Short mmCIF file of C-alpha atoms and ligand atoms in Angstrom, two decimals:
data_model
loop_
_atom_site.label_atom_id
_atom_site.label_comp_id
_atom_site.label_asym_id
_atom_site.label_seq_id
_atom_site.Cartn_x
_atom_site.Cartn_y
_atom_site.Cartn_z
CA UNK A 1 56.58 73.18 40.49
CA UNK A 2 58.72 72.23 44.09
CA UNK A 3 59.05 68.07 43.80
CA UNK A 4 60.49 66.54 40.87
CA UNK A 5 61.27 62.99 40.42
CA UNK A 6 62.33 62.49 43.75
CA UNK A 7 61.80 60.09 47.03
CA UNK A 8 61.55 62.76 50.04
CA UNK A 9 60.77 61.44 53.99
CA UNK A 10 57.78 63.03 55.48
CA UNK A 11 59.71 65.29 57.22
CA UNK A 12 61.26 66.51 53.94
CA UNK A 13 58.06 66.52 52.04
CA UNK A 14 56.71 69.43 54.59
CA UNK A 15 59.77 70.87 55.28
CA UNK A 16 59.77 71.53 51.28
CA UNK A 17 56.34 72.51 50.61
CA UNK A 18 56.55 74.95 53.32
CA UNK A 19 59.34 76.52 54.16
CA UNK A 20 61.12 76.24 50.61
CA UNK A 21 63.07 79.32 49.61
CA UNK A 22 61.52 79.98 46.70
CA UNK A 23 58.70 77.82 47.05
CA UNK A 24 57.49 77.62 50.35
CA UNK A 25 54.07 78.27 51.41
CA UNK A 26 55.11 80.12 54.43
CA UNK A 27 57.56 81.74 52.14
CA UNK A 28 55.47 83.28 49.73
CA UNK A 29 52.50 85.23 51.60
CA UNK A 30 50.50 85.64 54.30
CA UNK A 31 47.98 83.36 53.96
CA UNK A 32 46.89 84.25 57.80
CA UNK A 33 43.07 85.70 58.35
CA UNK A 34 39.65 85.51 56.02
CA UNK A 35 41.39 86.18 52.63
CA UNK A 36 43.70 83.61 53.34
CA UNK A 37 44.07 79.90 53.72
CA UNK A 38 43.16 79.69 57.79
CA UNK A 39 42.14 81.35 60.56
CA UNK A 40 43.96 80.46 63.76
CA UNK A 41 42.18 82.11 67.73
CA UNK A 42 44.07 84.87 68.08
CA UNK A 43 41.93 86.16 64.50
CA UNK A 44 38.89 84.82 65.37
CA UNK A 45 39.27 86.82 68.72
CA UNK A 46 40.83 89.56 70.36
CA UNK A 47 39.48 87.51 73.92
CA UNK A 48 41.55 84.88 72.84
CA UNK A 49 45.03 87.06 73.23
CA UNK A 50 43.39 89.02 76.23
CA UNK A 51 42.80 85.72 78.30
CA UNK A 52 46.70 84.09 77.28
CA UNK A 53 48.10 87.71 78.14
CA UNK A 54 46.40 87.66 81.72
CA UNK A 55 47.65 84.61 82.17
CA UNK A 56 51.06 85.51 80.93
CA UNK A 57 50.65 88.69 83.91
CA UNK A 58 49.47 86.19 86.14
CA UNK A 59 52.55 83.98 85.68
CA UNK A 60 54.84 87.06 86.45
CA UNK A 61 53.26 87.72 89.19
CA UNK A 62 53.44 84.32 91.01
CA UNK A 63 57.25 84.47 90.51
CA UNK A 64 56.83 87.99 92.61
CA UNK A 65 57.10 90.27 90.00
CA UNK A 66 60.54 89.55 88.60
CA UNK A 67 62.31 92.80 87.48
CA UNK A 68 63.42 91.33 84.28
CA UNK A 69 61.14 89.15 82.70
CA UNK A 70 61.51 87.42 79.21
CA UNK A 71 58.00 86.02 76.69
CA UNK A 72 59.22 84.40 73.70
CA UNK A 73 56.31 83.90 71.57
CA UNK A 74 57.22 80.78 68.98
CA UNK A 75 55.67 81.65 65.76
CA UNK A 76 53.85 84.58 66.06
CA UNK A 77 52.20 84.39 62.66
CA UNK A 78 50.83 87.74 61.78
CA UNK A 79 51.85 89.11 64.55
CA UNK A 80 48.16 89.77 66.35
CA UNK A 81 48.89 87.67 69.35
CA UNK A 82 51.64 90.28 70.11
CA UNK A 83 49.90 93.43 68.98
CA UNK A 84 47.05 92.56 71.58
CA UNK A 85 49.32 91.43 74.72
CA UNK A 86 51.26 94.72 73.99
CA UNK A 87 47.86 96.91 74.51
CA UNK A 88 46.99 94.55 77.28
CA UNK A 89 50.03 95.18 79.39
CA UNK A 90 50.06 98.96 79.16
CA UNK A 91 47.20 98.34 81.97
CA UNK A 92 50.07 96.88 83.62
CA UNK A 93 52.63 99.44 83.74
CA UNK A 94 54.86 97.66 86.86
CA UNK A 95 55.01 94.63 84.65
CA UNK A 96 55.47 96.49 81.20
CA UNK A 97 58.50 97.50 82.97
CA UNK A 98 59.71 94.56 83.13
CA UNK A 99 58.94 93.12 80.13
CA UNK A 100 60.76 91.62 76.97
CA UNK A 101 59.34 90.62 74.13
CA UNK A 102 61.51 88.18 72.01
CA UNK A 103 59.36 87.06 68.53
CA UNK A 104 60.98 83.49 67.57
CA UNK A 105 60.21 82.95 63.42
CA UNK A 106 61.89 81.79 60.02
CA UNK A 107 59.79 83.24 57.92
CA UNK A 108 61.46 85.82 56.53
CA UNK A 109 57.99 87.37 55.13
CA UNK A 110 56.13 86.65 57.98
CA UNK A 111 58.82 88.38 60.16
CA UNK A 112 58.09 91.65 57.34
CA UNK A 113 54.49 91.19 58.33
CA UNK A 114 54.98 90.91 61.98
CA UNK A 115 57.96 94.20 61.50
CA UNK A 116 55.08 95.98 59.83
CA UNK A 117 52.10 95.38 62.59
CA UNK A 118 54.34 95.86 65.79
CA UNK A 119 56.23 99.33 63.99
CA UNK A 120 57.93 101.16 67.21
CA UNK A 121 57.75 98.25 69.92
CA UNK A 122 60.41 97.22 71.96
CA UNK A 123 60.70 93.78 70.45
CA UNK A 124 63.92 91.23 69.44
CA UNK A 125 63.59 88.67 66.47
CA UNK A 126 65.53 86.03 67.64
CA UNK A 127 66.45 82.63 65.59
CA UNK A 128 68.45 81.07 68.72
CA UNK A 129 67.70 80.88 72.24
CA UNK A 130 70.87 82.65 73.33
CA UNK A 131 70.33 85.74 72.60
CA UNK A 132 67.53 85.72 75.65
CA UNK A 133 69.12 88.09 78.08
CA UNK A 134 67.34 88.25 80.98
CA UNK A 135 65.72 86.75 84.10
CA UNK A 136 62.80 84.12 83.88
CA UNK A 137 61.60 83.32 80.46
CA UNK A 138 58.40 82.41 79.57
CA UNK A 139 57.87 80.49 76.02
CA UNK A 140 53.99 80.37 74.69
CA UNK A 141 53.15 79.55 71.04
CA UNK A 142 50.01 79.17 69.38
CA UNK A 143 49.72 76.29 66.95
CA UNK A 144 53.19 76.64 66.74
CA UNK A 145 54.39 72.65 66.99
CA UNK A 146 51.59 71.68 64.18
CA UNK A 147 53.33 73.84 61.69
CA UNK A 148 56.73 72.09 62.43
CA UNK A 149 57.71 69.00 59.71
CA UNK A 150 57.53 65.31 61.65
CA UNK A 151 58.61 62.14 60.73
CA UNK A 152 55.92 59.46 60.19
CA UNK A 153 57.06 55.22 60.84
CA UNK A 154 55.18 52.25 61.33
CA UNK A 155 56.00 49.18 63.60
CA UNK A 156 55.89 45.77 62.21
CA UNK A 157 56.86 42.68 63.74
CA UNK A 158 58.79 45.08 66.09
CA UNK A 159 60.65 46.27 62.71
CA UNK A 160 60.75 50.03 62.49
CA UNK A 161 59.99 51.39 59.03
CA UNK A 162 60.15 55.16 58.29
CA UNK A 163 57.44 56.39 55.77
CA UNK A 164 58.42 57.57 52.22
CA UNK A 165 57.05 59.98 49.07
CA UNK A 166 57.49 58.85 45.60
CA UNK A 167 56.76 62.24 43.16
CA UNK A 168 57.34 61.82 39.21
CA UNK A 169 57.22 65.18 37.39
CA UNK A 170 55.58 66.75 40.53
CA UNK A 171 52.78 64.32 41.14
CA UNK A 172 52.62 61.84 43.70
CA UNK A 173 53.02 58.44 43.16
CA UNK A 174 53.44 55.78 45.98
CA UNK A 175 54.50 55.80 49.23
CA UNK A 176 57.66 53.55 50.44
CA UNK A 177 58.27 52.52 53.29
CA UNK A 178 61.86 52.09 54.58
CA UNK A 179 63.16 50.12 57.33
CA UNK A 180 65.06 52.00 60.40
CA UNK A 181 68.76 51.47 60.87
CA UNK A 182 68.32 50.35 64.62
CA UNK A 183 70.86 52.88 65.51
CA UNK A 184 69.09 55.70 64.64
CA UNK A 185 65.79 54.54 65.65
CA UNK A 186 67.39 53.98 69.16
CA UNK A 187 68.19 57.61 69.51
CA UNK A 188 63.95 58.16 69.52
CA UNK A 189 63.39 57.67 72.96
CA UNK A 190 60.28 59.50 74.07
CA UNK A 191 57.62 57.40 71.66
CA UNK A 192 55.79 54.38 73.06
CA UNK A 193 55.55 51.97 69.92
CA UNK A 194 52.55 50.03 71.38
CA UNK A 195 51.23 48.03 68.11
CA UNK A 196 50.41 51.53 66.32
CA UNK A 197 49.70 51.26 62.18
CA UNK A 198 51.43 54.87 61.67
CA UNK A 199 53.83 56.63 64.55
CA UNK A 200 54.34 60.38 64.70
CA UNK A 201 57.48 61.34 66.04
CA UNK A 202 57.95 65.60 65.89
CA UNK A 203 62.04 65.56 65.79
CA UNK A 204 62.31 68.45 64.72
CA UNK A 205 60.08 69.84 67.39
CA UNK A 206 61.62 68.46 69.78
CA UNK A 207 64.96 70.07 69.06
CA UNK A 208 63.08 73.01 69.24
CA UNK A 209 61.59 72.08 72.47
CA UNK A 210 64.82 70.22 74.09
CA UNK A 211 66.61 73.69 74.03
CA UNK A 212 63.95 75.62 75.53
CA UNK A 213 63.66 72.98 78.41
CA UNK A 214 67.17 73.34 78.79
CA UNK A 215 66.49 77.10 79.48
CA UNK A 216 64.12 76.57 82.05
CA UNK A 217 65.91 74.43 83.67
CA UNK A 218 68.66 77.42 84.42
CA UNK A 219 66.49 80.25 84.52
CA UNK A 220 63.08 80.14 86.09
CA UNK A 221 60.15 79.60 83.88
CA UNK A 222 57.79 77.79 81.25
CA UNK A 223 56.50 77.44 78.61
CA UNK A 224 52.77 77.21 77.23
CA UNK A 225 51.69 75.11 74.36
CA UNK A 226 48.34 75.19 72.60
CA UNK A 227 47.56 73.37 69.31
CA UNK A 228 45.46 71.38 67.54
CA UNK A 229 46.41 68.20 68.76
CA UNK A 230 44.96 64.48 70.57
CA UNK A 231 45.49 63.28 74.33
CA UNK A 232 46.21 58.98 73.66
CA UNK A 233 47.69 58.28 70.75
CA UNK A 234 45.96 57.80 67.69
CA UNK A 235 48.07 55.46 65.92
CA UNK A 236 47.23 57.63 62.55
CA UNK A 237 48.40 59.40 59.77
CA UNK A 238 47.39 63.00 60.90
CA UNK A 239 48.86 65.10 58.25
CA UNK A 240 46.53 67.25 55.92
CA UNK A 241 46.33 70.08 54.17
CA UNK A 242 44.32 73.42 54.37
CA UNK A 243 43.39 75.92 51.55
CA UNK A 244 40.88 78.90 52.12
CA UNK A 245 39.48 77.45 54.94
CA UNK A 246 38.55 73.94 52.87
CA UNK A 247 40.91 70.60 53.94
CA UNK A 248 42.38 70.22 50.38
CA UNK A 249 43.83 66.69 49.06
CA UNK A 250 47.71 66.73 50.73
CA UNK A 251 49.49 66.21 47.63
CA UNK A 252 47.41 68.73 44.83
CA UNK A 253 48.40 72.72 46.17
CA UNK A 254 51.98 72.15 47.39
CA UNK A 255 53.48 75.38 48.36
CA UNK A 256 50.23 76.58 47.69
CA UNK A 257 48.63 75.25 50.86
CA UNK A 258 49.32 74.74 54.72
CA UNK A 259 49.97 71.18 56.05
CA UNK A 260 49.76 70.83 59.35
CA UNK A 261 49.02 67.60 61.76
CA UNK A 262 47.46 66.79 64.35
CA UNK A 263 49.92 66.92 67.67
CA UNK A 264 50.06 64.03 70.39
CA UNK A 265 50.11 65.35 73.39
CA UNK A 266 50.48 62.73 75.12
CA UNK A 267 53.78 62.28 73.63
CA UNK A 268 54.56 65.55 74.68
CA UNK A 269 53.49 65.43 77.88
CA UNK A 270 56.00 62.08 78.20
CA UNK A 271 58.82 64.11 76.35
CA UNK A 272 59.15 67.46 79.15
CA UNK A 273 58.98 64.31 82.08
CA UNK A 274 62.11 62.67 80.60
CA UNK A 275 63.36 66.32 80.62
CA UNK A 276 62.73 66.46 84.00
CA UNK A 277 60.12 69.02 83.64
CA UNK A 278 56.27 68.95 85.14
CA UNK A 279 54.00 69.54 83.16
CA UNK A 280 50.25 70.18 84.40
CA UNK A 281 47.50 67.65 83.27
CA UNK A 282 46.50 68.51 79.38
CA UNK A 283 43.15 70.73 79.54
CA UNK A 284 41.34 71.45 76.38
CA UNK A 285 41.28 75.01 75.14
CA UNK A 286 37.93 75.54 76.28
CA UNK A 287 38.36 74.53 79.90
CA UNK A 288 41.41 76.76 79.90
CA UNK A 289 40.04 80.34 78.90
CA UNK A 290 36.26 79.17 80.79
CA UNK A 291 38.56 79.01 83.83
CA UNK A 292 40.40 82.31 82.93
CA UNK A 293 36.83 84.27 82.84
CA UNK A 294 36.27 84.80 79.30
CA UNK A 295 32.40 84.46 79.44
CA UNK A 296 32.62 87.00 82.42
CA UNK A 297 34.99 89.27 80.11
CA UNK A 298 32.87 89.07 76.83
CA UNK A 299 29.48 89.74 78.98
CA UNK A 300 31.32 92.62 80.51
CA UNK A 301 32.09 94.15 76.91
CA UNK A 302 28.97 93.24 75.36
CA UNK A 303 27.20 95.14 78.11
CA UNK A 304 27.07 98.26 75.86
CA UNK A 305 27.13 97.28 72.37
CA UNK A 306 25.09 97.02 69.45
CA UNK A 307 23.13 93.81 69.04
CA UNK A 308 25.11 93.09 66.07
CA UNK A 309 28.64 93.77 67.43
CA UNK A 310 27.03 91.03 70.41
CA UNK A 311 25.89 88.64 68.27
CA UNK A 312 29.78 88.87 66.55
CA UNK A 313 31.21 88.23 69.80
CA UNK A 314 29.23 85.39 71.03
CA UNK A 315 29.65 83.86 67.13
CA UNK A 316 33.32 84.20 67.97
CA UNK A 317 33.61 82.92 71.01
CA UNK A 318 31.76 80.12 69.90
CA UNK A 319 34.11 79.09 67.36
CA UNK A 320 36.91 79.14 70.07
CA UNK A 321 34.77 77.05 72.49
CA UNK A 322 32.29 74.96 71.02
CA UNK A 323 33.13 71.43 71.48
CA UNK A 324 32.46 70.78 68.04
CA UNK A 325 34.74 73.65 67.37
CA UNK A 326 38.06 74.43 68.48
CA UNK A 327 36.73 74.09 71.93
CA UNK A 328 37.74 70.56 73.12
CA UNK A 329 40.00 70.27 69.42
CA UNK A 330 42.88 72.45 70.64
CA UNK A 331 44.42 71.34 73.99
CA UNK A 332 47.04 73.11 76.39
CA UNK A 333 49.70 72.40 78.28
CA UNK A 334 52.28 73.93 80.52
CA UNK A 335 55.88 72.87 81.69
CA UNK A 336 58.49 74.32 83.88
CA UNK A 337 60.36 73.33 86.54
CA UNK A 338 58.77 72.11 90.10
CA UNK A 339 59.67 75.49 91.52
CA UNK A 340 57.08 76.98 89.14
CA UNK A 341 54.50 74.86 89.19
CA UNK A 342 51.10 77.28 88.07
CA UNK A 343 48.16 75.91 88.04
CA UNK A 344 46.19 79.03 86.60
CA UNK A 345 43.49 77.63 83.75
CA UNK A 346 44.35 73.95 84.59
CA UNK A 347 42.07 73.29 87.45
C1 SAM B 401 50.43 78.01 61.86
S1 SAM B 401 51.44 79.47 62.48
C2 SAM B 401 50.63 79.89 63.56
C3 SAM B 401 50.71 81.34 63.77
C4 SAM B 401 50.21 82.00 65.32
N1 SAM B 401 51.17 81.58 66.50
C5 SAM B 401 49.12 82.77 65.44
O1 SAM B 401 47.96 81.82 65.84
O2 SAM B 401 48.02 83.14 64.11
C6 SAM B 401 52.47 78.69 62.69
C7 SAM B 401 54.14 79.70 62.65
O3 SAM B 401 55.13 79.28 63.48
C8 SAM B 401 56.39 79.68 62.28
N2 SAM B 401 57.53 78.27 62.56
C9 SAM B 401 57.36 77.71 61.67
N3 SAM B 401 58.13 76.52 61.91
C10 SAM B 401 59.37 77.42 62.54
C11 SAM B 401 60.46 77.66 62.90
N4 SAM B 401 61.08 76.38 62.70
N5 SAM B 401 61.48 78.19 63.97
C12 SAM B 401 59.87 79.24 63.58
N6 SAM B 401 58.97 79.30 64.00
C13 SAM B 401 58.33 78.68 62.64
C14 SAM B 401 55.65 79.91 61.19
O4 SAM B 401 56.33 81.21 60.41
C15 SAM B 401 54.50 80.51 61.40
O5 SAM B 401 54.59 82.04 62.13
#
């Protein structure tokens, strides 16, 4: 049991539930894929990773094919995206020669899974972005931000309260709202208060993004993020728990289920703007992947395949692209300094 008799901020609660060294969900097991609790786009179809790999190679071409190019994958999960990327880049020897891959991961057990899957590949695992050595750096994360704890606040009569959760003997008892010290509140610069009921704020995620923005500004490069999220602020609690591919009561299986939230992409865009980065129009996953030619690629692959293989591929494609599934729910954003504007997949 992780939760004793205690009162935790929402951020601290998520941090414990997911990353506690002994009981945390991500510390204990590999929960990816069919037999796990959730499935991400790289595990639904290889075509997702192929399209993103092509986007990365095109970005490198747009930069003028630099001799040294770094890719940092943020939160690589079970390493599936990276595995496909390595296969794709073998077909592009000049790019392959320039490419240095870094994996940014904080779960020790997932690092072991990644090392096993990507054995013998020239990859560095990093905990700190200062370890990146070379040239233009592109950061890529799929479902990275939705796994980073957030804070929740409430705005009542222009007084801001932070949401805390009270537990007794591991059981959730009630929520408590504590007044936020105006000084602390001033530090929180990027949100749009309006009159939202609940304001979700990714302070930890923004800390990571802040160091990324510094690197992007210094070197050439950019950041491509794909995540489950929305574009007009909702003012609601979006925390959810997933177990065995189903929604689960948030406090029922703490440490045994994944806890995520929806990413506020409009806030993210504002954040990049405040950091003097340029960002493309936010698009949906379906728009992005279709612009990159995912349907055409599926048609080519399907030419000589059996009926069962064809239907399996289209079933998977439907999950990635359909409005009711991941196609609309997932959004894509790209940010860079103004010299590296790159609109492939966005228009
Ligand atoms: C939802 S998973 C996504 C995995 C993978 N990108 C995919 O699409 O299958 C989130 C990943 O981010 C990692 N992660 C979460 N917080 C992190 C942090 N602060 N630093 C580095 N990695 C983190 C998790 O351990 C996990 O690998």
